[in-house]
C-alpha positions as a printed Julia matrix, in Angstrom:
142×3 Matrix{Float64}:
 37.55  24.02  -160.26
 36.21  25.7   -163.36
 36.48  22.3   -165.07
 33.9   20.88  -162.65
 31.38  23.76  -162.94
 33.08  25.8   -160.22
 33.16  23.0   -157.64
 34.93  23.84  -154.38
 37.06  21.48  -152.34
 37.75  21.94  -148.62
 40.53  20.18  -146.73
 42.6   20.59  -143.57
 45.46  18.7   -145.22
 48.12  21.02  -146.61
 49.53  18.05  -148.54
 46.19  17.29  -150.14
 45.72  20.96  -151.09
 49.22  21.25  -152.52
 48.91  18.0   -154.48
 45.71  19.19  -156.13
 47.0   22.7   -156.72
 50.31  21.64  -158.26
 49.46  18.24  -159.72
 45.94  18.56  -161.09
 45.2   21.3   -163.65
 41.48  20.98  -162.89
 41.93  22.75  -159.54
 43.12  26.22  -158.51
 44.0   27.13  -154.94
 41.76  29.94  -153.66
 43.16  30.29  -150.17
 41.64  29.79  -146.75
 37.9   30.36  -146.38
 37.44  29.08  -142.86
 39.39  27.27  -140.15
 38.28  23.98  -138.63
 39.96  21.35  -136.48
 41.78  18.27  -137.76
 40.36  14.88  -136.86
 42.54  12.36  -135.07
 41.81   8.88  -136.46
 38.31  10.09  -137.42
 37.73  11.34  -133.87
 37.24  14.9   -132.7
 38.22  16.64  -129.49
 35.52  17.31  -126.89
 33.09  19.97  -128.04
 33.73  19.3   -131.73
 31.9   17.02  -134.15
 33.07  15.1   -137.21
 32.32  16.5   -140.65
 31.73  13.69  -143.15
 33.04  13.99  -146.71
 31.55  12.47  -149.87
 32.59  12.52  -153.53
 30.26  12.23  -156.52
 31.6   11.48  -159.97
 28.05  12.15  -161.2
 28.06  15.72  -159.83
 31.87  16.07  -160.0
 31.8   17.54  -156.53
 32.44  16.94  -152.86
 29.77  17.22  -150.19
 30.32  17.82  -146.48
 27.89  17.34  -143.61
 28.09  17.63  -139.86
 24.93  15.57  -139.49
 25.58  11.89  -138.82
 21.95  11.17  -139.75
 22.33  12.9   -143.11
 25.63  11.1   -143.72
 24.09   7.72  -142.84
 21.11   8.35  -145.14
 23.38   9.31  -148.04
 25.54   6.23  -147.49
 22.46   3.96  -147.43
 20.24   5.53  -150.06
 22.13   7.72  -152.53
 24.44   5.83  -154.87
 25.58   9.12  -156.44
 27.87   9.69  -153.48
 30.93   7.76  -152.26
 31.81   8.14  -148.6
 35.4    9.32  -148.07
 35.43   9.48  -144.27
 35.74  12.22  -141.68
 37.2   15.28  -143.38
 37.71  17.42  -140.28
 36.0   18.54  -137.07
 33.78  21.54  -136.45
 31.52  22.96  -133.79
 27.85  22.1   -134.06
 26.62  25.13  -132.09
 27.52  28.82  -132.1
 29.81  30.33  -129.48
 31.91  33.44  -129.05
 34.85  31.49  -130.5
 33.09  30.33  -133.7
 31.5   31.71  -136.85
 28.81  30.17  -139.05
 29.52  28.41  -142.33
 26.58  28.81  -144.7
 25.48  25.99  -147.04
 23.85  26.38  -150.45
 22.64  23.93  -153.09
 22.38  24.54  -156.83
 20.14  22.21  -158.84
 21.48  23.91  -161.97
 25.1   23.08  -161.16
 24.39  19.94  -159.11
 26.69  21.2   -156.37
 26.81  22.46  -152.82
 28.67  25.61  -151.88
 29.92  26.58  -148.42
 31.07  30.01  -147.32
 32.11  31.75  -144.13
 31.57  35.13  -145.76
 28.26  36.52  -144.46
 28.13  39.19  -147.19
 28.63  36.54  -149.89
 25.92  34.37  -148.32
 23.53  37.34  -148.16
 24.24  38.23  -151.81
 23.54  34.66  -152.93
 20.29  34.54  -150.96
 19.12  37.9   -152.31
 20.26  37.88  -155.89
 21.31  34.53  -157.31
 18.46  32.2   -158.22
 20.97  29.44  -159.04
 21.56  28.84  -155.33
 19.14  27.71  -152.61
 20.11  28.51  -149.04
 20.13  25.4   -146.83
 21.16  27.04  -143.58
 24.21  27.0   -141.35
 26.17  23.82  -142.06
 28.62  24.04  -139.17
 30.56  26.47  -137.04
 34.25  27.16  -137.67
 36.91  28.85  -135.56
 37.01  32.66  -135.66
């Protein structure tokens, strides 16, 4: 969304993506960045962990975390974020069947950014002072 300072939205729901893309001029569909697993009633299959989704009208952005501790802290202590539930499932450790998803934070934009593209992550770390690298957020399917 260029309207929301280049915020990115990630979903496993084709319906949710299509509704935003066709019904909300603030969002433009960019395609698939990485593949994760759908949650079933907020539960994940064995070997996968829930990824918690938050929305902030203050930052006009979504935030995703695999860490239950981080999610619990945000829910308790940070009123800027509204908990939206389990967005999807991901792996919490690397394997031959997964790839890392890199997480960045920008104080300037007040947003997080996630990418599966290692070259993009390297370029941001090396050359864009607007973004601070926070590490691997989760592991997605190859």
